[in-house]
PDB file of C-alpha atoms in Angstrom:
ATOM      1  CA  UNK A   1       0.000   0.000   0.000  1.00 48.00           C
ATOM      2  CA  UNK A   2       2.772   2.588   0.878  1.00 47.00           C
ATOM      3  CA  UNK A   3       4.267   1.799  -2.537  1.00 42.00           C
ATOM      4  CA  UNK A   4       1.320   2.532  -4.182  1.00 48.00           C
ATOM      5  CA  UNK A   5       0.849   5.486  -2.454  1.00 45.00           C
ATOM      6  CA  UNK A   6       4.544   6.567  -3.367  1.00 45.00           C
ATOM      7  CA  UNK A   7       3.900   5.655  -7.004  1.00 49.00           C
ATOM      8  CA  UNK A   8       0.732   7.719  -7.058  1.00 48.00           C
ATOM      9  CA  UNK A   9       2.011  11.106  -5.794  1.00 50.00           C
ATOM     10  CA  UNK A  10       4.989  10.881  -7.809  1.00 52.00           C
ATOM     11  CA  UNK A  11       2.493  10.648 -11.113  1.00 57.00           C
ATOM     12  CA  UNK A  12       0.410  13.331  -9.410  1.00 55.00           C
ATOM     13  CA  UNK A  13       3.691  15.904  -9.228  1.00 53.00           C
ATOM     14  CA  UNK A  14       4.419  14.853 -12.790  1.00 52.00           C
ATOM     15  CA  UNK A  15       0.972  15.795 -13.808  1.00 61.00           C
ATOM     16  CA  UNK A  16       0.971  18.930 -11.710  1.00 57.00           C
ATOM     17  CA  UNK A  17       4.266  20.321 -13.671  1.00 49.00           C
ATOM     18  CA  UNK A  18       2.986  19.099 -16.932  1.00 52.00           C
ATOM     19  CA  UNK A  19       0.200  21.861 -15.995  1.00 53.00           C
ATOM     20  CA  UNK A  20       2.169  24.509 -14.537  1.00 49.00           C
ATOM     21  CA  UNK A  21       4.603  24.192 -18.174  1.00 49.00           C
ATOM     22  CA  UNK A  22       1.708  24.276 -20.018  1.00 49.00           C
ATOM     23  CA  UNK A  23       0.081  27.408 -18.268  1.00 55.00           C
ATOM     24  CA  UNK A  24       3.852  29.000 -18.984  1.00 49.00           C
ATOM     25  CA  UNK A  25       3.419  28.412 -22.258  1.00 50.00           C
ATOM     26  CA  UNK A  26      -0.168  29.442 -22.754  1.00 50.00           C
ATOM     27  CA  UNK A  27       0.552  32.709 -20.850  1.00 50.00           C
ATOM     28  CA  UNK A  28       3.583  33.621 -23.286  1.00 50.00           C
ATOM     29  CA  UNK A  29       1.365  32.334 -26.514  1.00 44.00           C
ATOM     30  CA  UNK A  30      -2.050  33.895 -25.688  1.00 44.00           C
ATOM     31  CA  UNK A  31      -1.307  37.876 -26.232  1.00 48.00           C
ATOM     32  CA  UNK A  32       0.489  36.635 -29.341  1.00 45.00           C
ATOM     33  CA  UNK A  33      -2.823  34.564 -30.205  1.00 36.00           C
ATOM     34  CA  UNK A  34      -5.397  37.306 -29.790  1.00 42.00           C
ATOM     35  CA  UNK A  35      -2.997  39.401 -31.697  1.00 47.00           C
ATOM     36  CA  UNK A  36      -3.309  36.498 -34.683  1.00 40.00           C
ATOM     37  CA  UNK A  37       0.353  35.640 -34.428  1.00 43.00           C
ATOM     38  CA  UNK A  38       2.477  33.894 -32.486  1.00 41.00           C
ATOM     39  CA  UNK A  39       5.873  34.231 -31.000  1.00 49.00           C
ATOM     40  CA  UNK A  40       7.989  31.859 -32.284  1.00 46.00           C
ATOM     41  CA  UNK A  41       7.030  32.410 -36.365  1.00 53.00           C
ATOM     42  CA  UNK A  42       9.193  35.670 -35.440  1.00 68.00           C
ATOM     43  CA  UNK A  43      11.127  36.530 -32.392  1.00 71.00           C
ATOM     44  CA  UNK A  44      10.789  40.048 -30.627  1.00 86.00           C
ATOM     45  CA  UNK A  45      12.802  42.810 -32.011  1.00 88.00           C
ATOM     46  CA  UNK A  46      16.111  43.622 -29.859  1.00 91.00           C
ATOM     47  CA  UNK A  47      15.841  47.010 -28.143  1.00 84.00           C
ATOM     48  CA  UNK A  48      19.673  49.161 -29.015  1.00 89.00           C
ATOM     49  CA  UNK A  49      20.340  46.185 -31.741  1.00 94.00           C
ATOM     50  CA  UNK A  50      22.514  49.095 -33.343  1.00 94.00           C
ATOM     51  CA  UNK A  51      24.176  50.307 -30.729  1.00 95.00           C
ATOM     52  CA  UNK A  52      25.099  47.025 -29.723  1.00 96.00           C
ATOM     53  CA  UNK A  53      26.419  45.847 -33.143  1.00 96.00           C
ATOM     54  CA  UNK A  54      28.162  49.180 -33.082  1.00 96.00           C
ATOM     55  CA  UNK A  55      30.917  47.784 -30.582  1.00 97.00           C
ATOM     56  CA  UNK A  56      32.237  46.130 -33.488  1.00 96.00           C
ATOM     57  CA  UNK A  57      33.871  49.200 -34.978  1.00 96.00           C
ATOM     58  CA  UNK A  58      33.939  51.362 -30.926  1.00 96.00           C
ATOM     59  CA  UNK A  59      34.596  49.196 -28.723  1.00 97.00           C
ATOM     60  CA  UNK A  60      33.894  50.090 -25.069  1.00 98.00           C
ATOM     61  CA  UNK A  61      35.106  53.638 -22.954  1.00 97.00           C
ATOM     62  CA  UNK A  62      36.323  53.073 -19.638  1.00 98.00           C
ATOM     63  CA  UNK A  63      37.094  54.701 -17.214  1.00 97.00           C
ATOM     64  CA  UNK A  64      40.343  55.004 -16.076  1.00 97.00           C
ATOM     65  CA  UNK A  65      41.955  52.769 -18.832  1.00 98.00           C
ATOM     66  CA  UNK A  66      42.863  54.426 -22.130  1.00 98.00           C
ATOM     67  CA  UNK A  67      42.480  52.201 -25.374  1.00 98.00           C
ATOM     68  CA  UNK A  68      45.831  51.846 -27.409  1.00 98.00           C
ATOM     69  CA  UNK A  69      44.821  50.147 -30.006  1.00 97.00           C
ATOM     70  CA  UNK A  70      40.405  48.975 -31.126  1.00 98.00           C
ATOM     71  CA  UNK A  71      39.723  47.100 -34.570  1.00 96.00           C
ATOM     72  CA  UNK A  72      37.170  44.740 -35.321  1.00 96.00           C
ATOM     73  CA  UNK A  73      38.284  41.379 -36.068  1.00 95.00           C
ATOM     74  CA  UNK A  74      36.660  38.333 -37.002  1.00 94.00           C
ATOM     75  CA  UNK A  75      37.032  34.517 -34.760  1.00 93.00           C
ATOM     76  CA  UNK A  76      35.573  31.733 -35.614  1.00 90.00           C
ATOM     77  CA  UNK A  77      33.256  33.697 -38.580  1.00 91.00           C
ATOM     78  CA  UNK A  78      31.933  36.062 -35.946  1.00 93.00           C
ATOM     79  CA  UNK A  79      32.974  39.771 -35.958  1.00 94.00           C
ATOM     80  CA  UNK A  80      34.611  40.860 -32.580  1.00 97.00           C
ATOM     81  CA  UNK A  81      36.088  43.851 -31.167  1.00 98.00           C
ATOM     82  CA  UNK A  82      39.891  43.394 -30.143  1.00 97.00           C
ATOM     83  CA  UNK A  83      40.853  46.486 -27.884  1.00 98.00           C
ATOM     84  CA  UNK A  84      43.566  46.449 -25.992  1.00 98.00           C
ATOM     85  CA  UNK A  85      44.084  49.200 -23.289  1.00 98.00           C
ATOM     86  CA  UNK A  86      46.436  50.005 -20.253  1.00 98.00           C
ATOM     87  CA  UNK A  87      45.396  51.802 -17.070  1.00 98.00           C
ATOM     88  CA  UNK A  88      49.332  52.555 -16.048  1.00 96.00           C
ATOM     89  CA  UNK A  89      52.522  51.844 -17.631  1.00 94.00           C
ATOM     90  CA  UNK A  90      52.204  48.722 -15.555  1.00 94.00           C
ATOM     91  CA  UNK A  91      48.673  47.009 -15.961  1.00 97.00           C
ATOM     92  CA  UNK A  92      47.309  46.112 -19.291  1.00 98.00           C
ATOM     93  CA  UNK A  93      44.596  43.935 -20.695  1.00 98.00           C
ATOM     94  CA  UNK A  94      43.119  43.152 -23.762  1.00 98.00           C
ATOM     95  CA  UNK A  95      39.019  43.112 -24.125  1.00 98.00           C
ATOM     96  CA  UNK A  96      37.223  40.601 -26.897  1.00 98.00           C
ATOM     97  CA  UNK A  97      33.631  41.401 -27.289  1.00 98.00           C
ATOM     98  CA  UNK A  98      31.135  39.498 -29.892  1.00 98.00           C
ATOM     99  CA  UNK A  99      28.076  41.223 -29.455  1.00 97.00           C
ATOM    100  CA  UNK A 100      24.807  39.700 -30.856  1.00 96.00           C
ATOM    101  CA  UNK A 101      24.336  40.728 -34.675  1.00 95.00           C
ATOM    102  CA  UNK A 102      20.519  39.824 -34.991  1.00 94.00           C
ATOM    103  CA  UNK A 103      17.163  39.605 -33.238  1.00 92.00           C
ATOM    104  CA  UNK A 104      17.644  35.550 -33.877  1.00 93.00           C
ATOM    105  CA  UNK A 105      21.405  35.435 -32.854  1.00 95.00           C
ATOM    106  CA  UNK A 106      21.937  33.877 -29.523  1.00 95.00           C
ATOM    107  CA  UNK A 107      25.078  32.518 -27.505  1.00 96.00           C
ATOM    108  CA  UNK A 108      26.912  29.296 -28.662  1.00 93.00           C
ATOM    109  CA  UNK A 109      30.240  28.587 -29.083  1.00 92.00           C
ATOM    110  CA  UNK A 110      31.978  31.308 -28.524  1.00 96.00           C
ATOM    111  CA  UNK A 111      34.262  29.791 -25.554  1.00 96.00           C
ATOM    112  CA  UNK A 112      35.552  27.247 -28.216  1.00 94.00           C
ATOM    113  CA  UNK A 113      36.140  29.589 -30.929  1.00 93.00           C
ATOM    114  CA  UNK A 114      38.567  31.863 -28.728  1.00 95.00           C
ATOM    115  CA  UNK A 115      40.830  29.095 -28.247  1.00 90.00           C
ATOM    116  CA  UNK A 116      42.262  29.363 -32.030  1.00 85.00           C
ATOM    117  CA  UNK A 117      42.594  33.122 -31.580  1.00 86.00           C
ATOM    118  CA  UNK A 118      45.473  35.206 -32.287  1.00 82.00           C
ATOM    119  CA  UNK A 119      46.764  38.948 -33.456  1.00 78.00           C
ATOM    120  CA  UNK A 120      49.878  37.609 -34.480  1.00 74.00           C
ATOM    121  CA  UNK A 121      51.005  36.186 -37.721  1.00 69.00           C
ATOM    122  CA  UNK A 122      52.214  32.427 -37.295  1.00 65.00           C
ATOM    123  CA  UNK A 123      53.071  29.475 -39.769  1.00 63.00           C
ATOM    124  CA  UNK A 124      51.883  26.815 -37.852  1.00 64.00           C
ATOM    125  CA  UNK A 125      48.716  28.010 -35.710  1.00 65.00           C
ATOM    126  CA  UNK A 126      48.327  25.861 -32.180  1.00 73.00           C
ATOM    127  CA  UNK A 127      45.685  26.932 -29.689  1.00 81.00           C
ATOM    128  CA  UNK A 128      45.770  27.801 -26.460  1.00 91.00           C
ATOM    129  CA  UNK A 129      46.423  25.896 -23.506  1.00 93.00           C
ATOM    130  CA  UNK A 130      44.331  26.721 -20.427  1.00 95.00           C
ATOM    131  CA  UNK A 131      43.827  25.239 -17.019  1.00 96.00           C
ATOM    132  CA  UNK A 132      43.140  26.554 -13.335  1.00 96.00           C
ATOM    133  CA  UNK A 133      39.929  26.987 -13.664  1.00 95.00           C
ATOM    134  CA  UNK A 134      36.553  28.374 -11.648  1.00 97.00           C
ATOM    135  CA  UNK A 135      33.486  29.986 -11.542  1.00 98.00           C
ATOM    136  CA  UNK A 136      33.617  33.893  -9.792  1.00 97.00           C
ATOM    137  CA  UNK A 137      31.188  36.105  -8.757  1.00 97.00           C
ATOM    138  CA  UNK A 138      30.911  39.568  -8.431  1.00 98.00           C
ATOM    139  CA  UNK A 139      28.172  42.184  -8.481  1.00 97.00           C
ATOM    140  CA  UNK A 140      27.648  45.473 -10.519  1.00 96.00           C
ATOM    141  CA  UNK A 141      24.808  48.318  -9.063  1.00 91.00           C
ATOM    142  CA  UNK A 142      22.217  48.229 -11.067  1.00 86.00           C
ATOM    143  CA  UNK A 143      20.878  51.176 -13.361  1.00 79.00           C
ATOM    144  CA  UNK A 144      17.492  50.926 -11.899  1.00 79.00           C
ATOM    145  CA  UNK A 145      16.658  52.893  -9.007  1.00 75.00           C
ATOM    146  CA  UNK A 146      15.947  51.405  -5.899  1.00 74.00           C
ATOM    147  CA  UNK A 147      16.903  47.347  -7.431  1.00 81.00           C
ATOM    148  CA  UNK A 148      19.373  45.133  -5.981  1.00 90.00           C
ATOM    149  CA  UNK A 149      22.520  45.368  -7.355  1.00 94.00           C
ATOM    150  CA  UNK A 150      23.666  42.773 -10.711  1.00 95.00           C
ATOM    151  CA  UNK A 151      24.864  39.248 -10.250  1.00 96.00           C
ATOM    152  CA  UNK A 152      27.773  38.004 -13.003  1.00 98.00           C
ATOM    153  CA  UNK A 153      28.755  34.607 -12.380  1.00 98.00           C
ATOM    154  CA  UNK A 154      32.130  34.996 -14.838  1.00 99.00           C
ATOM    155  CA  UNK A 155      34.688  31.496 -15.547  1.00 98.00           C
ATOM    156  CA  UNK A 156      38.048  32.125 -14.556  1.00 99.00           C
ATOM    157  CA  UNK A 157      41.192  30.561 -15.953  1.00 98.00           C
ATOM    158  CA  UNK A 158      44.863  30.931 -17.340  1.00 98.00           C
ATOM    159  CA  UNK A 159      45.286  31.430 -20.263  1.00 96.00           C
ATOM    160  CA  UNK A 160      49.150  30.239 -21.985  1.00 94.00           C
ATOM    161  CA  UNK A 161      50.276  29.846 -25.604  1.00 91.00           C
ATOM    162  CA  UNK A 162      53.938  28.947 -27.064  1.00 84.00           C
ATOM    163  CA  UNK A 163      53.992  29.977 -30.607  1.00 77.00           C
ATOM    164  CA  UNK A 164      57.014  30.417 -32.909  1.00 75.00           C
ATOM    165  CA  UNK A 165      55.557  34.175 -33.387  1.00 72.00           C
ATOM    166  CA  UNK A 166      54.311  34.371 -29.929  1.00 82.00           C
ATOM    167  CA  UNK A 167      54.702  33.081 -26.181  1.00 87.00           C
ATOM    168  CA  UNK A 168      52.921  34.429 -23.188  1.00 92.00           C
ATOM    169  CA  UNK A 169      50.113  33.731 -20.484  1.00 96.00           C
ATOM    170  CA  UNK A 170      47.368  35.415 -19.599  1.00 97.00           C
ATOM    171  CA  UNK A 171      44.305  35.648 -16.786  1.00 98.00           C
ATOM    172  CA  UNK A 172      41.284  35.698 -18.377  1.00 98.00           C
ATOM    173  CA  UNK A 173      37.265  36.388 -17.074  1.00 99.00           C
ATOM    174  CA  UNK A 174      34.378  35.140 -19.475  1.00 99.00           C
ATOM    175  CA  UNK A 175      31.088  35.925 -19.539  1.00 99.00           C
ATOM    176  CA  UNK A 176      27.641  36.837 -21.489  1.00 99.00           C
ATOM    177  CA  UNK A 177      26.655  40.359 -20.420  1.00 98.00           C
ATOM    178  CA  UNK A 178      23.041  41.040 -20.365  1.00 97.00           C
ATOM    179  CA  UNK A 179      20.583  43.806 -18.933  1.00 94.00           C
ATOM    180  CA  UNK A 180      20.191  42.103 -16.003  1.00 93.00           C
ATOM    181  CA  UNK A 181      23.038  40.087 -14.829  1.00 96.00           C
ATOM    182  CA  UNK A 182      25.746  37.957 -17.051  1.00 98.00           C
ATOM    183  CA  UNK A 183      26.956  33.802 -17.012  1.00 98.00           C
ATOM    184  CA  UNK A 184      29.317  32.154 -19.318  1.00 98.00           C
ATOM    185  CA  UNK A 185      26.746  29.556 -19.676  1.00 97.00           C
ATOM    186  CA  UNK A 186      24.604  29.832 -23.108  1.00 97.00           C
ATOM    187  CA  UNK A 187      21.542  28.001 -21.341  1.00 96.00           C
ATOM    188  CA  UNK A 188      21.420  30.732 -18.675  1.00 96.00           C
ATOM    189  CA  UNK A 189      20.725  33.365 -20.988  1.00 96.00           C
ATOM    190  CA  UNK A 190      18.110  30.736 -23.040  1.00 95.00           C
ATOM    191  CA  UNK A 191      16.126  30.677 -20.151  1.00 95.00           C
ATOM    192  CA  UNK A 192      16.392  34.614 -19.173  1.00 95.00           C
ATOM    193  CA  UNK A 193      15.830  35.393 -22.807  1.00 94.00           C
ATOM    194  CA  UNK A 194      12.444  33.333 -22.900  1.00 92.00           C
ATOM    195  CA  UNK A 195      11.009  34.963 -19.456  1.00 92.00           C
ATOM    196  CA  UNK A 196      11.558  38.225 -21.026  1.00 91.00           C
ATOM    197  CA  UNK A 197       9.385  37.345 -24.013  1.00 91.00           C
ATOM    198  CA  UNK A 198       6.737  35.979 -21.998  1.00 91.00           C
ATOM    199  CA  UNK A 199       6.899  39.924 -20.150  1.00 89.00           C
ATOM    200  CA  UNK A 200       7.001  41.581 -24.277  1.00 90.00           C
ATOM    201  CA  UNK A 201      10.569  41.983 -24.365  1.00 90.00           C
ATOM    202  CA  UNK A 202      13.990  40.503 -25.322  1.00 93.00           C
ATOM    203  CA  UNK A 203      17.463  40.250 -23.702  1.00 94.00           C
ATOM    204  CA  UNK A 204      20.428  41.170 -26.059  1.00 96.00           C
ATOM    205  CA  UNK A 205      23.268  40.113 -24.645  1.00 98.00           C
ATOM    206  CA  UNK A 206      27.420  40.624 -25.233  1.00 98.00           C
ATOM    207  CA  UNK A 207      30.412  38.121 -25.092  1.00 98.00           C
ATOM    208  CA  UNK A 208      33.068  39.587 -23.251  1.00 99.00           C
ATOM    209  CA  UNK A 209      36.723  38.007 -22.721  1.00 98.00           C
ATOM    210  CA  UNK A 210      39.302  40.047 -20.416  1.00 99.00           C
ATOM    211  CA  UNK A 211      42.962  38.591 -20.869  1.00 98.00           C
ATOM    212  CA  UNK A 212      45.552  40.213 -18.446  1.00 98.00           C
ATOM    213  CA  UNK A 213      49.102  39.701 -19.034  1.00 98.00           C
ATOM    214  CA  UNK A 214      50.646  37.754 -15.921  1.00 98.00           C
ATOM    215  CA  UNK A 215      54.192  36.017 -15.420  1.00 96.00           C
ATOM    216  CA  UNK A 216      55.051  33.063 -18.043  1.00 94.00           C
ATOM    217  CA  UNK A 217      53.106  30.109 -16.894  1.00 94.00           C
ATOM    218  CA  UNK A 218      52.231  32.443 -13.188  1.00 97.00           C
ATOM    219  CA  UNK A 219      49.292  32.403 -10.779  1.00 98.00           C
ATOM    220  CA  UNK A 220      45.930  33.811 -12.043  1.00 98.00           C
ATOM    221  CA  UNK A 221      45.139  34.166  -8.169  1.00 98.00           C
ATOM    222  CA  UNK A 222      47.587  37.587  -7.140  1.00 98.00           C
ATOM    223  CA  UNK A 223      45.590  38.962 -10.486  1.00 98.00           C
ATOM    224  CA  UNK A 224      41.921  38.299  -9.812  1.00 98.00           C
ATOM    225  CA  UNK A 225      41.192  41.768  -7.876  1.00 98.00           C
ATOM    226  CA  UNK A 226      42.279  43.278 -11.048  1.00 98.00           C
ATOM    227  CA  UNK A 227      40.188  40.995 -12.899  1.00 99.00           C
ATOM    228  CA  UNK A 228      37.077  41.376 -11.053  1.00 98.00           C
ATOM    229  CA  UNK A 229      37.423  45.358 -10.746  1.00 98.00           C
ATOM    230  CA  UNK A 230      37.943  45.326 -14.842  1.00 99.00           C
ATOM    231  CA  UNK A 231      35.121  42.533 -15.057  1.00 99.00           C
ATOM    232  CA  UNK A 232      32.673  45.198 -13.039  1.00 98.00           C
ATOM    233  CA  UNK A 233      34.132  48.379 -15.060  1.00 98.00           C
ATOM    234  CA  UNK A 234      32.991  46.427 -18.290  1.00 99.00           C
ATOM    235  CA  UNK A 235      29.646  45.325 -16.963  1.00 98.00           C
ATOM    236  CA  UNK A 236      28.611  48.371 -15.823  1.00 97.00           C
ATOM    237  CA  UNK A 237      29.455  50.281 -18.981  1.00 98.00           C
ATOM    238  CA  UNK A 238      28.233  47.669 -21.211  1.00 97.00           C
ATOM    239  CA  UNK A 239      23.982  48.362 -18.997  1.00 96.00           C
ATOM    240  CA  UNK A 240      24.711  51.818 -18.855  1.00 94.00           C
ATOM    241  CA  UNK A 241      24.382  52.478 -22.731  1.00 92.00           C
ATOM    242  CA  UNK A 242      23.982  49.240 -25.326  1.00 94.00           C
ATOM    243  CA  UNK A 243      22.895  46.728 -22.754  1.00 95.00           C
ATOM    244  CA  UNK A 244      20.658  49.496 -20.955  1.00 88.00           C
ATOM    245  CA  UNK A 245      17.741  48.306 -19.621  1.00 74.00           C
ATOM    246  CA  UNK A 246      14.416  48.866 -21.524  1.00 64.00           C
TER     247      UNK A 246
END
């Protein structure tokens, strides 16, 4: 009997979420309905799609770092902006970002693709090697009066190439940047991206990769205050004018 009993509420909580997903769904699909279309023939237009494509050819401002040298570049058939900057003679870094190009772009394999880049010219290409690494958090306020400041869960790892045109190692953050928070997992956005429709609105989003020079085959550890200050710096100016909130 107590078997039974198990058997029959775990077929009741199945049937229960069935419901719930299907009242999801019918919530997103009904204003679409009595409007005589529906959501997924066309997805929502991107609010700032231009001034998000834009960082292509800009790049990013921020403060206190000056940009030496911005071009747009293309990895893995996707157009990126390469801008490298210094705040002192001392600390430099170099900032990747892929922003989305279209209202049906989304996140993929960006990650992978980075691995075969380069800015130097080289015979016989190798990737990079990476290892160390681990998920960080930090948070960014938020643009919205009165809201709880931004979670950005970022991965964390070095970075270290030996090339016959090139040798070094780097620390480098990863992320997607969106409106309201960032992760350098694809699905997280997904599932962000498809609350916002259900609320009449979309979440364009930005790939952003910090590499920081460190010591040949060094510690990412000594650098990750400088990462996660640089990480915030480029969150919060990414929401504050292409990312910014609708």
């Amino acid at each position: 009997m107590p078997v039974k009993l198990a058997h029959l509420n775990s077929k009741l909580s199945k049937i229960i979420l069935l419901v719930f997903l299907v009242i999801l769904i019918g919530l997103g699909a009904v204003p679409g309905y009595l409007k005589g279309s529906w959501r997924w023939e066309k997805p929502l237009s991107v609010a700032n799609l231009k001034q998000i494509r834009n960082l292509q050819q800009t790049g990013l401002n921020l403060p206190g770092w000056q940009t030496l040298n911005q071009q747009p570049i293309e990895i893995g058939g996707h157009k990126w902006s390469f801008q490298a900057m210094a705040r002192d003679a001392e600390t430099q870094a170099i900032l990747l970002l892929r922003p989305m190009r279209d209202d049906k772009d989304m996140p993929q394999v960006e990650w992978v693709d980075l691995r075969g880049f380069r800015w130097w010219k080289t015979e016989q290409p190798r990737q990079w090697q990476r290892d160390g690494f681990r998920r960080s958090q930090f948070t960014v306020p938020s643009t919205t009066a009165g809201s709880q400041p931004l979670q950005v869960e970022a991965q964390y790892f070095r970075n270290w190439i030996q090339d016959r045109g090139f040798s070094g190692t780097f620390a480098v953050l990863q992320w997607y940047a969106w409106p309201t928070g960032g992760n350098p997992e694809p699905s997280r956005w997904f599932f962000a991206d498809q609350i916002a429709q259900w609320q009449g609105r979309r979440l364009p989003w930005v790939a952003v990769s910090i590499m920081i020079p460190i010591e040949p085959l060094g510690d990412i550890e000594p650098t990750w205050p400088l990462a996660e200050s640089l990480g915030q710096t480029v969150q919060a100016a990414l929401i504050a004018d292409p990312l910014k909130p609708s």
